[in-house]
Amino acid sequence: MFSISVFLESFGPLFWAARYTLLISVLGIGLGLVIGTLICAARLSPYVWLRRFAMLWVSFLRGVPLLVQLLVFYYTLPVIGLDVPAMVAAVVTVGICASAYISEIWRGAIAALPKGQAEAAIAIGMTPQDVWIRVILPQAFNLSLPALINELILLVKASSLVSVVGILEITRASQAQAATTFRPLEVYIAAACIYLLINLCLAVLGRYLEHRTAI
Amino acid sequence: MVSASSVEIRKVNKHYGTFHALKDIDLVIPPGKVTCLIGPSGSGKSTLLRCVNFLEEYDSGEVLIDGTMIGYEAPGKKMPGRKLREMRRSIGMVFQQFNLWPHMTARENVAEGLIRVRGLSKSEAHRRAADALAKVGLADKMANHPSRLSGGQQQRVAIARAIAMEPRLMLFDEPTSALDPELVGEVLNVMKTLASEGMTMVVVTHEMGFAAHVADQVVFMEKGELVGVDSPDRILHHPEDARIQSFLRTYHERNSF
Amino acid sequence: MDWSILQQYGPGLLSGFGTTILCWLLGTVFGMALGLVLALAQRYGARWLNRVIQVYVEIIRGTPFLVQLFVLYYGGPLVGLRLDALPAGLLGLTVYGSPYFAEIFRSGFRAVPHGQIEAARAIGMTEASIVRRILLPLGLVSSLPALVNFSIILTKETVILSIITVPELMYQVQRMSTETFRYLEANLVLALFFWALVEAISNAGRWLEARITKHLVERT
């Protein structure tokens, strides 16, 4: 039988562990934004080698399962002499993986802007830098906000995989909880509820932002 | 030619929310005749036409095809889908946007209804489809997909699709409005041929020339109301109602240069 | 390179590869089938059914696949659902994919112009015929790129099945690497393998799409 009390009691430790889920997701998307912007710039640059590198980067990270990426980075770091905590490795992996998707989100948003806008800006004598900074990027950012929130939701879910390298986020905590209570059903459903709660909040935030920036 | 249907429209009303799209429409469409519906856009003429085969549901009143009400068994009581489909079998419809099925060739488009609705064998359906396509002058385009046909050819396939079902009534919803001007003639010619064979036809159109030469009666609508029903000559050349006069004045100004 | 490793682990890797492909194919096919049923139910079903499906979609899309697997595989026995790892994994993939597939089909159906449905109604076709002859073929074609895209995502999700001990490729590679201590090499090879697989599937998808839409594109 489904035990309501076990279910409810699981929430305490799992909420505590949710800090790490959120931390990894938010830091991951922050890192992903930085790297993703650079990759997108490389992709749109006039240098063919930079473009090729960016394409390879995106293709590789989108072609390889996150779990495999995670293990590759996790095992690579000590080999190249970087002895970092598992937490750092996790954030770096999640961020690098997100960068591929974020650079594509940027690229899509920039491509979606009417060409005439840049032309109009050039026509009134703006420099190319001004065109990017004043006209293209602000609009691209607004356009891609919903997609970025969506990416954050994906990262919250993907962060469950870092449990395999021993980080005590929601999923790992629920495994521990399930092992001590011998009630995996209740515990894992509680974990699912917490993920659902986080993601619903993010979805609401996304809709609000979309609404606010709608032109 | 098979027998031709008559249509009787009695006190038909239609609302979209608070918008009153059709206001107490009364109209008799005699069998074997061509009736053209004209009027400014938004006047309700397409809506009225779509009520005749119940693609558009009217709120009150009656639309009778050969004396049988379509869509409802009694006021407020919808007719079962099977009966509605049976009535629609004898009503052909041609749309402004052709609405051919893009994944089928011209011949398959025409044969589809014969197979699924009339229950003909595939070979018989394809034979009749070929006949219908020959009739609209497209015998050589049977194997083409719609994407490989011009707009005028697509609309002729759509007409063939409708007449292959051997309807007793044909509805045309602005059949030439989506066509480039040079392709309008070929479609109107096919429609003239049909008219000369004694098919009952109801045509919503902006082609005043077609209405003047082919129609037996012309109906003028504005703002959901039926303003005038009369011979083409009386409506198009000697209109008495100021609203018709003003519509025709605008029409002539636009089409002269 | 030490070839004896390959000799020792070759058969395991090969069967892992087979299991991965099996999971991907069956997961895609079953997930698509369930998604199609959901999409049709949402289009033609009663309003309450629509609500129920909407809640199901939100729950599955709002939770991690791994947690769904845990609920199913470790929690299932508590309510009498005892499944081996592989069937549990397949069921998990099916459930996980279904709302995404349903969403893809729903927007594919929306892309079918309403006039083409009306034209079928006007000649008296039954709704069942319309679904089978008009809505499905046209809706599937416009869903194709998204379907390929999502089946690629599923390819990558199959590795998560290793965590509940489904003996697919990832599982076999981990077993091999813990025994040989070649963690990095093993995982790098695995990464390259998936990269190649995903590229191959997306190329095949593009080819298929070009072939199928040949007739549907206006000649210019």
XYZ file of C-alpha atoms in Angstrom:
692
model
C 0.000 0.000 0.000
C 1.019 3.529 -0.641
C 2.193 5.054 2.611
C 1.227 8.704 2.849
C 3.425 9.295 5.882
C 6.582 7.985 4.178
C 5.675 10.083 1.152
C 5.299 13.251 3.218
C 8.359 12.590 5.357
C 10.524 12.302 2.256
C 9.959 15.916 1.357
C 12.184 17.285 4.125
C 15.505 15.786 3.024
C 14.607 16.066 -0.648
C 13.840 19.772 -0.423
C 17.196 20.207 1.261
C 18.869 18.405 -1.636
C 16.933 20.495 -4.145
C 19.411 23.303 -3.368
C 22.047 21.396 -5.285
C 19.717 20.676 -8.172
C 18.986 24.379 -8.462
C 22.605 25.371 -7.932
C 23.852 23.058 -10.674
C 21.090 24.094 -13.071
C 21.495 27.822 -12.548
C 25.308 27.802 -12.591
C 25.137 25.439 -15.560
C 22.945 27.755 -17.569
C 25.110 30.736 -16.580
C 28.221 28.980 -17.843
C 26.272 27.778 -20.857
C 25.260 31.350 -21.679
C 28.870 32.540 -21.607
C 30.273 29.681 -23.675
C 27.209 29.511 -25.906
C 27.510 33.196 -26.782
C 31.161 32.715 -27.723
C 30.305 29.654 -29.805
C 27.508 31.525 -31.536
C 29.870 34.419 -32.279
C 32.366 31.925 -33.699
C 29.631 30.364 -35.784
C 28.709 33.739 -37.275
C 32.287 34.960 -37.639
C 33.908 35.519 -41.030
C 36.697 33.013 -40.255
C 36.069 29.611 -41.725
C 38.099 27.735 -39.075
C 36.217 29.366 -36.246
C 32.942 28.480 -37.933
C 34.021 24.882 -38.397
C 35.119 24.614 -34.799
C 31.771 25.962 -33.610
C 29.877 23.550 -35.821
C 31.909 20.626 -34.545
C 31.385 21.742 -30.951
C 27.635 21.924 -31.371
C 27.380 18.706 -33.338
C 29.459 16.731 -30.817
C 27.677 17.976 -27.723
C 24.283 17.446 -29.258
C 25.218 14.006 -30.525
C 26.580 12.567 -27.282
C 24.322 11.621 -24.370
C 24.801 13.887 -21.369
C 25.545 10.915 -19.133
C 28.456 9.925 -21.397
C 29.687 13.519 -21.544
C 29.548 13.674 -17.789
C 31.700 10.576 -17.396
C 34.134 11.692 -20.083
C 34.695 15.043 -18.372
C 34.740 13.463 -14.951
C 37.491 11.076 -15.973
C 39.358 13.575 -18.149
C 39.892 16.186 -15.467
C 42.285 14.140 -13.297
C 44.167 13.034 -16.412
C 44.951 16.644 -17.345
C 45.928 17.326 -13.755
C 42.815 19.131 -12.589
C 41.751 17.758 -9.249
C 38.428 19.476 -8.778
C 35.481 18.556 -6.598
C 32.731 16.517 -8.250
C 30.422 19.496 -7.915
C 32.656 21.647 -10.138
C 32.969 18.875 -12.687
C 29.194 18.547 -12.756
C 28.592 22.256 -13.278
C 31.235 22.445 -15.995
C 29.753 19.438 -17.813
C 26.205 20.714 -17.616
C 27.355 24.175 -18.710
C 29.348 22.899 -21.670
C 26.462 20.719 -22.770
C 24.040 23.638 -22.471
C 26.367 25.888 -24.469
C 25.676 23.902 -27.631
C 21.931 24.342 -27.296
C 22.182 27.970 -26.214
C 24.364 28.909 -29.166
C 21.714 27.424 -31.443
C 18.999 29.358 -29.609
C 20.961 32.588 -30.195
C 21.542 31.744 -33.813
C 17.848 31.034 -34.369
C 16.805 34.260 -32.684
C 19.269 36.330 -34.693
C 18.158 34.664 -37.914
C 14.518 35.353 -37.023
C 15.078 39.113 -36.960
C 13.958 40.840 -40.137
C 16.973 41.651 -42.313
C 15.511 45.071 -42.991
C 16.184 46.149 -39.402
C 19.950 45.851 -39.685
C 19.750 47.490 -43.098
C 17.698 50.347 -41.693
C 20.300 50.854 -38.955
C 23.149 50.854 -41.468
C 21.176 53.210 -43.671
C 21.018 55.853 -40.947
C 24.791 55.517 -40.539
C 25.233 53.253 -37.489
C 28.513 51.361 -37.211
C 28.376 47.543 -37.397
C 29.165 47.321 -33.662
C 26.289 49.669 -32.884
C 23.991 47.649 -35.097
C 24.820 44.535 -33.064
C 24.732 46.127 -29.647
C 21.802 48.504 -30.118
C 19.583 46.691 -32.596
C 20.237 42.985 -32.988
C 21.299 41.617 -29.593
C 18.609 43.248 -27.427
C 15.902 41.922 -29.692
C 17.508 38.509 -30.027
C 17.652 38.272 -26.240
C 13.962 39.096 -25.904
C 13.081 36.653 -28.639
C 15.036 33.830 -27.055
C 13.970 34.294 -23.432
C 11.248 31.629 -23.571
C 13.673 29.194 -25.194
C 16.267 29.929 -22.500
C 13.758 29.262 -19.723
C 12.911 26.045 -21.510
C 16.604 25.163 -21.574
C 16.770 25.801 -17.827
C 13.871 23.375 -17.324
C 15.763 20.787 -19.381
C 18.841 21.335 -17.207
C 16.859 20.850 -13.994
C 15.787 17.472 -15.332
C 19.219 16.657 -16.766
C 20.886 17.485 -13.440
C 19.363 14.276 -12.076
C 22.148 12.495 -13.965
C 24.908 14.021 -11.858
C 23.686 11.702 -9.125
C 25.865 9.046 -10.758
C 29.028 10.946 -9.770
C 27.828 11.153 -6.195
C 26.420 14.643 -5.848
C 23.658 14.746 -3.302
C 20.998 16.464 -5.348
C 17.328 15.441 -5.407
C 17.763 12.146 -7.224
C 20.772 10.987 -5.222
C 19.079 12.021 -1.995
C 15.984 10.088 -2.938
C 18.079 7.003 -3.651
C 19.564 7.267 -0.170
C 16.156 7.841 1.329
C 14.702 4.874 -0.544
C 17.509 2.671 0.733
C 16.876 3.591 4.369
C 13.074 3.459 4.286
C 12.702 0.515 1.893
C 9.807 2.473 0.353
C 11.155 3.464 -3.087
C 7.696 4.092 -4.553
C 6.747 6.847 -2.133
C 10.209 8.389 -2.071
C 10.651 8.534 -5.843
C 7.163 9.904 -6.358
C 8.006 12.592 -3.820
C 11.167 13.349 -5.814
C 9.099 13.552 -9.002
C 6.748 15.988 -7.260
C 9.616 18.283 -6.329
C 10.965 18.307 -9.879
C 7.462 18.980 -11.137
C 7.064 21.858 -8.704
C 10.355 23.453 -9.743
C 9.574 23.079 -13.429
C 6.037 24.390 -13.133
C 7.388 27.480 -11.375
C 9.921 27.948 -14.157
C 7.230 27.469 -16.797
C 5.094 30.134 -15.144
C 8.105 32.452 -15.032
C 8.709 31.729 -18.712
C 5.157 32.608 -19.662
C 5.358 35.800 -17.614
C 8.579 36.869 -19.313
C 7.208 35.982 -22.723
C 4.149 38.079 -22.003
C 6.185 41.000 -20.719
C 8.574 41.147 -23.644
C 5.942 40.584 -26.302
C 6.073 43.450 -28.753
C -27.595 14.368 -66.842
C -29.051 13.216 -63.548
C -31.911 15.115 -61.998
C -31.206 18.534 -60.525
C -31.968 19.580 -56.957
C -33.858 22.573 -55.715
C -32.928 24.444 -52.544
C -35.254 26.345 -50.300
C -33.884 28.585 -47.571
C -36.344 29.753 -44.933
C -35.717 32.357 -42.257
C -32.110 31.290 -41.761
C -30.099 33.039 -39.049
C -26.457 32.652 -38.087
C -24.460 34.304 -35.317
C -20.758 34.310 -34.556
C -20.831 35.278 -30.905
C -22.583 38.616 -30.938
C -22.060 39.164 -34.667
C -25.212 38.547 -36.675
C -23.850 37.016 -39.883
C -27.100 35.968 -41.572
C -30.369 37.770 -40.902
C -33.643 35.991 -41.684
C -32.584 34.813 -45.125
C -35.370 33.582 -47.415
C -34.378 32.301 -50.833
C -35.554 29.765 -53.392
C -33.011 28.226 -55.726
C -34.880 26.587 -58.605
C -33.695 23.259 -60.035
C -31.471 23.274 -63.086
C -30.749 26.980 -62.820
C -27.650 29.019 -62.009
C -27.910 31.350 -59.030
C -25.087 33.824 -58.399
C -24.558 35.358 -54.972
C -22.856 38.733 -55.125
C -22.127 41.505 -52.678
C -19.261 43.146 -50.786
C -16.886 40.939 -48.793
C -18.204 40.149 -45.344
C -21.785 40.334 -46.588
C -22.465 36.711 -45.583
C -22.714 35.214 -49.059
C -20.054 32.541 -48.445
C -21.583 31.781 -45.062
C -24.976 31.289 -46.674
C -23.497 29.023 -49.335
C -21.750 26.917 -46.672
C -25.046 26.536 -44.818
C -26.459 24.765 -47.864
C -24.234 21.706 -47.291
C -24.049 22.353 -43.548
C -20.304 22.968 -43.433
C -21.540 26.015 -41.556
C -24.202 25.338 -38.942
C -27.103 27.789 -39.024
C -28.733 28.724 -35.712
C -32.368 28.897 -36.746
C -34.548 28.569 -39.817
C -34.439 25.786 -42.391
C -32.370 24.856 -45.408
C -34.269 22.331 -47.500
C -32.679 20.281 -50.268
C -35.450 18.810 -52.417
C -37.771 19.321 -49.458
C -35.504 17.648 -46.848
C -33.936 19.794 -44.169
C -30.138 19.497 -43.998
C -28.288 19.384 -40.697
C -31.260 19.140 -38.374
C -34.009 16.546 -38.015
C -36.143 19.002 -36.126
C -35.369 22.518 -34.922
C -32.466 22.252 -32.472
C -31.976 18.498 -33.027
C -28.909 17.683 -35.132
C -29.197 15.020 -37.761
C -26.986 11.936 -37.306
C -23.650 12.064 -39.132
C -24.603 9.195 -41.409
C -27.664 10.994 -42.744
C -25.757 14.240 -43.171
C -23.057 12.433 -45.177
C -25.733 10.849 -47.317
C -27.182 14.251 -48.181
C -23.740 15.712 -48.854
C -23.050 12.953 -51.370
C -25.384 14.640 -53.834
C -24.027 18.150 -53.178
C -20.721 19.031 -54.821
C -18.613 21.875 -53.509
C -15.750 23.843 -55.014
C -13.663 26.029 -52.729
C -11.783 29.257 -53.214
C -8.514 27.592 -52.178
C -9.153 24.424 -54.267
C -8.412 22.242 -51.224
C -7.010 19.403 -53.283
C -5.247 16.750 -51.244
C -1.564 17.333 -51.935
C -0.453 13.740 -51.330
C -2.642 12.349 -54.124
C -2.408 12.741 -57.884
C -5.172 14.544 -59.780
C -6.757 11.214 -60.610
C -6.517 9.930 -57.020
C -8.073 13.158 -55.771
C -11.088 12.573 -57.991
C -11.287 8.832 -57.303
C -11.016 9.136 -53.506
C -14.674 10.054 -52.933
C -15.873 7.442 -55.387
C -13.985 4.730 -53.512
C -14.591 5.818 -49.891
C -18.071 7.283 -50.222
C -19.688 5.632 -53.217
C -17.961 2.323 -52.531
C -16.795 1.781 -56.102
C -13.940 -0.564 -56.900
C -10.596 1.091 -57.402
C -10.503 0.389 -61.136
C -14.036 1.638 -61.714
C -13.338 4.749 -59.636
C -10.183 5.455 -61.613
C -12.046 5.002 -64.893
C -14.700 7.493 -63.846
C -12.064 9.847 -62.499
C -10.415 9.802 -65.915
C -13.748 10.666 -67.551
C -14.367 13.541 -65.149
C -10.865 14.901 -65.706
C -11.309 14.635 -69.468
C -14.482 16.633 -69.129
C -12.632 19.543 -67.518
C -9.910 19.280 -70.152
C -7.220 17.676 -68.022
C -6.972 14.217 -69.543
C -3.222 14.702 -69.917
C -2.616 15.814 -66.310
C -4.140 12.854 -64.495
C -0.880 11.578 -63.020
C 0.257 14.975 -61.745
C 0.261 15.916 -58.105
C -1.442 19.249 -57.299
C 1.955 20.868 -56.713
C 2.711 20.313 -60.397
C -0.472 22.025 -61.621
C -1.299 25.685 -62.149
C -4.009 27.286 -60.035
C -6.511 27.078 -62.878
C -5.731 23.420 -63.436
C -6.010 22.696 -59.717
C -9.428 24.323 -59.605
C -10.544 22.278 -62.610
C -9.414 19.102 -60.819
C -11.461 20.245 -57.831
C -14.484 20.653 -60.094
C -13.867 17.197 -61.562
C -13.658 15.812 -58.003
C -17.087 17.266 -57.288
C -18.844 16.284 -60.537
C -17.455 12.733 -60.491
C -19.739 12.126 -57.521
C -22.671 12.923 -59.836
C -24.152 15.612 -57.626
C -27.552 17.127 -58.198
C -26.414 20.463 -56.829
C -23.078 22.264 -57.123
C -21.850 24.949 -54.747
C -19.020 27.252 -55.828
C -17.390 29.399 -53.147
C -15.522 32.178 -55.005
C -13.958 29.621 -57.353
C -11.815 32.137 -59.241
C -10.820 34.549 -56.473
C -7.520 32.831 -55.725
C -6.481 32.668 -59.386
C -4.213 34.881 -61.432
C -6.346 36.882 -63.877
C -5.158 34.975 -66.952
C -6.311 31.653 -65.429
C -9.839 32.749 -64.546
C -11.236 32.097 -68.027
C -10.489 28.361 -68.163
C -12.341 27.764 -64.892
C -15.336 29.890 -65.885
C -15.573 27.996 -69.184
C -15.857 24.674 -67.390
C -18.559 26.169 -65.168
C -20.460 27.433 -68.223
C -20.443 23.961 -69.711
C -21.852 22.544 -66.486
C -24.539 25.224 -66.433
C -25.573 24.432 -69.997
C -26.133 20.808 -68.981
C -28.834 21.818 -66.569
C -27.023 21.380 -63.239
C -28.357 23.380 -60.304
C -25.511 25.719 -59.433
C -25.064 28.233 -56.632
C -22.056 30.447 -57.215
C -20.559 33.012 -54.873
C -18.532 35.233 -57.164
C -16.997 38.599 -57.852
C -17.050 37.933 -61.615
C -19.924 40.199 -62.705
C -19.446 39.166 -66.329
C -20.097 35.523 -65.420
C -23.146 36.519 -63.375
C -24.488 38.649 -66.221
C -24.087 36.013 -68.922
C -24.601 32.693 -67.191
C -26.824 33.264 -64.157
C -30.572 32.750 -64.252
C -30.972 34.694 -61.047
C -28.686 36.986 -59.107
C -28.841 37.480 -55.364
C -27.331 40.582 -53.783
C -26.356 40.432 -50.126
C -25.025 43.040 -47.748
C -24.310 42.943 -44.013
C -25.955 39.555 -43.621
C -29.145 40.660 -45.315
C -30.607 39.600 -48.587
C -31.106 42.882 -50.425
C -32.345 41.773 -53.825
C -33.169 38.644 -55.851
C -33.888 39.103 -59.522
C -32.774 38.444 -63.082
C -29.172 39.366 -63.870
C -30.358 42.202 -66.045
C -32.520 43.762 -63.350
C -29.832 43.457 -60.651
C -26.725 44.275 -62.654
C -27.983 46.737 -65.239
C -31.093 48.318 -63.771
C -30.759 48.090 -60.002
C -33.311 49.986 -58.000
C -31.830 49.585 -54.544
C -29.286 52.273 -53.643
C -27.010 49.707 -51.942
C -26.721 47.671 -55.137
C -26.107 50.811 -57.180
C -23.319 51.889 -54.858
C -21.711 48.405 -54.902
C -21.760 48.297 -58.707
C -20.374 51.834 -58.944
C -17.401 50.809 -56.791
C -16.988 47.653 -58.842
C -16.913 49.551 -62.143
C -14.502 52.165 -60.794
C -12.096 49.467 -59.671
C -12.273 47.554 -62.916
C -11.875 50.422 -65.356
C -8.766 52.298 -66.140
C 46.424 -1.304 -28.453
C 45.749 -4.478 -26.579
C 43.559 -6.600 -28.828
C 42.847 -9.187 -26.161
C 40.555 -6.675 -24.464
C 38.435 -6.629 -27.565
C 38.409 -10.399 -27.648
C 37.325 -10.573 -24.081
C 34.687 -7.855 -24.184
C 33.709 -7.952 -27.850
C 30.671 -10.205 -27.466
C 29.376 -8.185 -24.512
C 29.800 -4.924 -26.392
C 28.112 -6.367 -29.435
C 25.100 -7.546 -27.465
C 25.036 -4.180 -25.686
C 24.975 -2.475 -29.073
C 22.081 -4.722 -30.128
C 20.182 -3.924 -26.954
C 20.742 -0.194 -27.437
C 19.377 -0.324 -30.984
C 16.477 -2.502 -29.853
C 15.594 -0.092 -27.049
C 15.823 2.867 -29.392
C 13.685 1.295 -32.119
C 11.023 -0.180 -29.852
C 10.992 2.876 -27.608
C 10.465 5.082 -30.661
C 7.789 2.867 -32.207
C 5.829 2.314 -28.979
C 6.235 5.919 -27.865
C 5.022 7.127 -31.248
C 2.044 4.783 -31.173
C 1.027 5.930 -27.706
C 1.651 9.545 -28.673
C -0.533 9.153 -31.743
C -3.363 7.704 -29.657
C -3.031 10.600 -27.206
C -3.035 13.181 -29.996
C -6.123 11.684 -31.645
C -7.876 11.422 -28.278
C -7.134 15.076 -27.664
C -8.495 16.041 -31.075
C -11.641 13.941 -31.040
C -12.174 12.987 -27.397
C -14.371 14.506 -24.735
C -13.225 17.521 -22.774
C -12.576 15.615 -19.541
C -10.338 13.181 -21.435
C -8.433 16.114 -22.836
C -7.858 17.409 -19.292
C -6.630 14.030 -18.064
C -4.188 13.784 -20.960
C -2.992 17.328 -20.333
C -2.155 16.437 -16.725
C -0.337 13.280 -17.864
C 1.653 15.326 -20.372
C 2.641 17.899 -17.745
C 3.724 15.233 -15.252
C 5.872 13.309 -17.702
C 7.418 16.401 -19.235
C 8.076 17.987 -15.862
C 10.067 15.137 -14.328
C 13.456 13.596 -15.179
C 13.489 10.348 -17.121
C 15.763 8.799 -14.502
C 13.269 9.459 -11.712
C 10.469 8.035 -13.853
C 12.540 4.883 -14.294
C 13.154 4.649 -10.543
C 9.446 4.950 -9.810
C 8.668 2.277 -12.354
C 11.477 -0.179 -11.665
C 12.009 0.156 -7.915
C 8.594 1.485 -6.935
C 6.561 -0.727 -9.251
C 6.946 -3.956 -7.237
C 5.327 -2.245 -4.233
C 2.105 -2.025 -6.218
C 2.502 -5.400 -7.864
C 4.228 -4.248 -11.058
C 7.247 -6.533 -11.190
C 9.238 -6.075 -14.381
C 12.698 -7.133 -15.447
C 15.102 -4.339 -16.271
C 14.666 -4.518 -20.044
C 10.851 -4.505 -20.160
C 10.813 -1.828 -17.477
C 13.220 0.210 -19.569
C 11.110 -0.194 -22.702
C 7.948 0.744 -20.829
C 9.789 3.713 -19.346
C 10.976 4.894 -22.768
C 7.459 4.514 -24.173
C 5.869 6.510 -21.384
C 8.627 9.110 -21.390
C 8.432 9.689 -25.144
C 4.661 9.606 -25.548
C 3.799 13.188 -24.510
C 6.517 14.619 -26.732
C 5.316 12.532 -29.661
C 1.721 13.519 -28.902
C 2.698 17.177 -29.009
C 4.486 16.647 -32.335
C 1.447 14.923 -33.856
C -0.884 17.560 -32.503
C 0.983 20.345 -34.229
C 1.330 18.169 -37.331
C -2.448 17.816 -37.434
C -2.858 21.541 -36.918
C -0.655 22.119 -39.962
C -3.126 20.298 -42.224
C -5.189 23.082 -43.835
C -8.742 22.992 -42.569
C -10.070 23.355 -46.125
C -8.687 19.942 -47.055
C -10.655 18.379 -44.224
C -13.743 20.340 -45.271
C -13.386 19.185 -48.869
C -13.510 15.591 -47.617
C -16.529 16.348 -45.429
C -18.276 18.045 -48.353
C -18.157 14.873 -50.457
C -19.539 12.896 -47.538
C -16.458 11.039 -46.224
C -16.747 9.597 -42.700
C -14.568 11.074 -39.952
C -12.718 7.759 -39.740
C -11.926 7.877 -43.453
C -10.874 11.489 -43.172
C -8.434 10.637 -40.363
C -7.005 7.668 -42.231
C -6.805 9.130 -45.737
C -6.261 12.860 -45.215
C -5.331 13.843 -41.662
C -2.814 11.085 -40.908
C -0.825 11.087 -44.159
C -0.585 14.866 -44.326
C -0.099 15.305 -40.589
C 2.653 12.678 -40.499
C 4.536 14.346 -43.318
C 4.563 17.708 -41.613
C 5.564 16.058 -38.326
C 8.462 14.175 -39.876
C 11.354 16.537 -39.069
C 10.210 16.833 -35.450
C 9.721 13.057 -35.217
C 13.260 12.401 -36.420
C 14.531 15.025 -34.031
C 12.825 13.485 -31.056
C 13.806 9.952 -31.953
C 17.405 11.227 -31.863
C 16.788 12.535 -28.367
C 15.479 9.080 -27.446
C 18.640 7.483 -28.839
C 20.594 9.434 -26.289
C 18.154 8.729 -23.472
C 18.701 4.974 -23.863
C 22.028 5.256 -21.993
C 20.096 6.205 -18.859
C 18.631 2.697 -18.900
C 22.087 1.455 -17.817
C 21.408 2.966 -14.382
C 18.576 0.489 -13.830
C 20.893 -2.265 -15.147
C 19.455 -2.725 -18.635
C 22.400 -4.436 -20.374
C 22.701 -1.945 -23.224
C 25.902 -0.486 -24.598
C 26.545 2.022 -21.815
C 26.094 -0.701 -19.215
C 28.524 -3.015 -21.007
C 31.082 -0.254 -21.428
C 30.923 0.637 -17.728
C 31.371 -3.002 -16.808
C 34.359 -3.225 -19.084
C 35.903 -0.015 -17.786
C 35.606 -0.951 -14.130
C 37.342 -4.231 -14.843
C 40.118 -2.757 -16.967
C 40.365 0.662 -15.272
C 40.242 2.313 -18.695
C 37.435 4.679 -17.782
C 38.404 7.572 -19.996
C 39.125 5.591 -23.163
C 35.992 3.506 -22.844
C 33.764 6.531 -22.383
C 35.479 8.462 -25.155
C 34.838 5.624 -27.577
C 31.256 5.494 -26.390
C 30.909 9.227 -27.000
C 32.274 8.898 -30.530
C 29.946 6.003 -31.182
C 26.872 7.982 -30.199
C 28.058 11.007 -32.119
C 28.310 8.902 -35.272
C 24.967 7.204 -34.634
C 23.135 10.492 -34.117
C 24.696 12.028 -37.232
C 23.720 8.956 -39.234
C 20.116 9.042 -38.008
C 19.721 12.740 -38.726
C 21.132 12.292 -42.232
C 18.777 9.394 -42.850
C 15.940 11.565 -41.572
C 16.794 14.374 -43.979
C 16.955 11.929 -46.865
C 13.609 10.424 -45.936
C 12.015 13.830 -45.601
C 13.245 14.955 -49.012
C 11.895 11.773 -50.572
C 8.487 11.917 -48.950
C 7.818 15.599 -49.499
C 8.871 15.456 -53.155
C 5.268 15.724 -54.345
C 4.143 18.211 -51.758
C 6.509 21.019 -52.604
C 5.404 23.585 -55.121
C 7.614 23.520 -58.205
C 9.400 26.798 -58.685
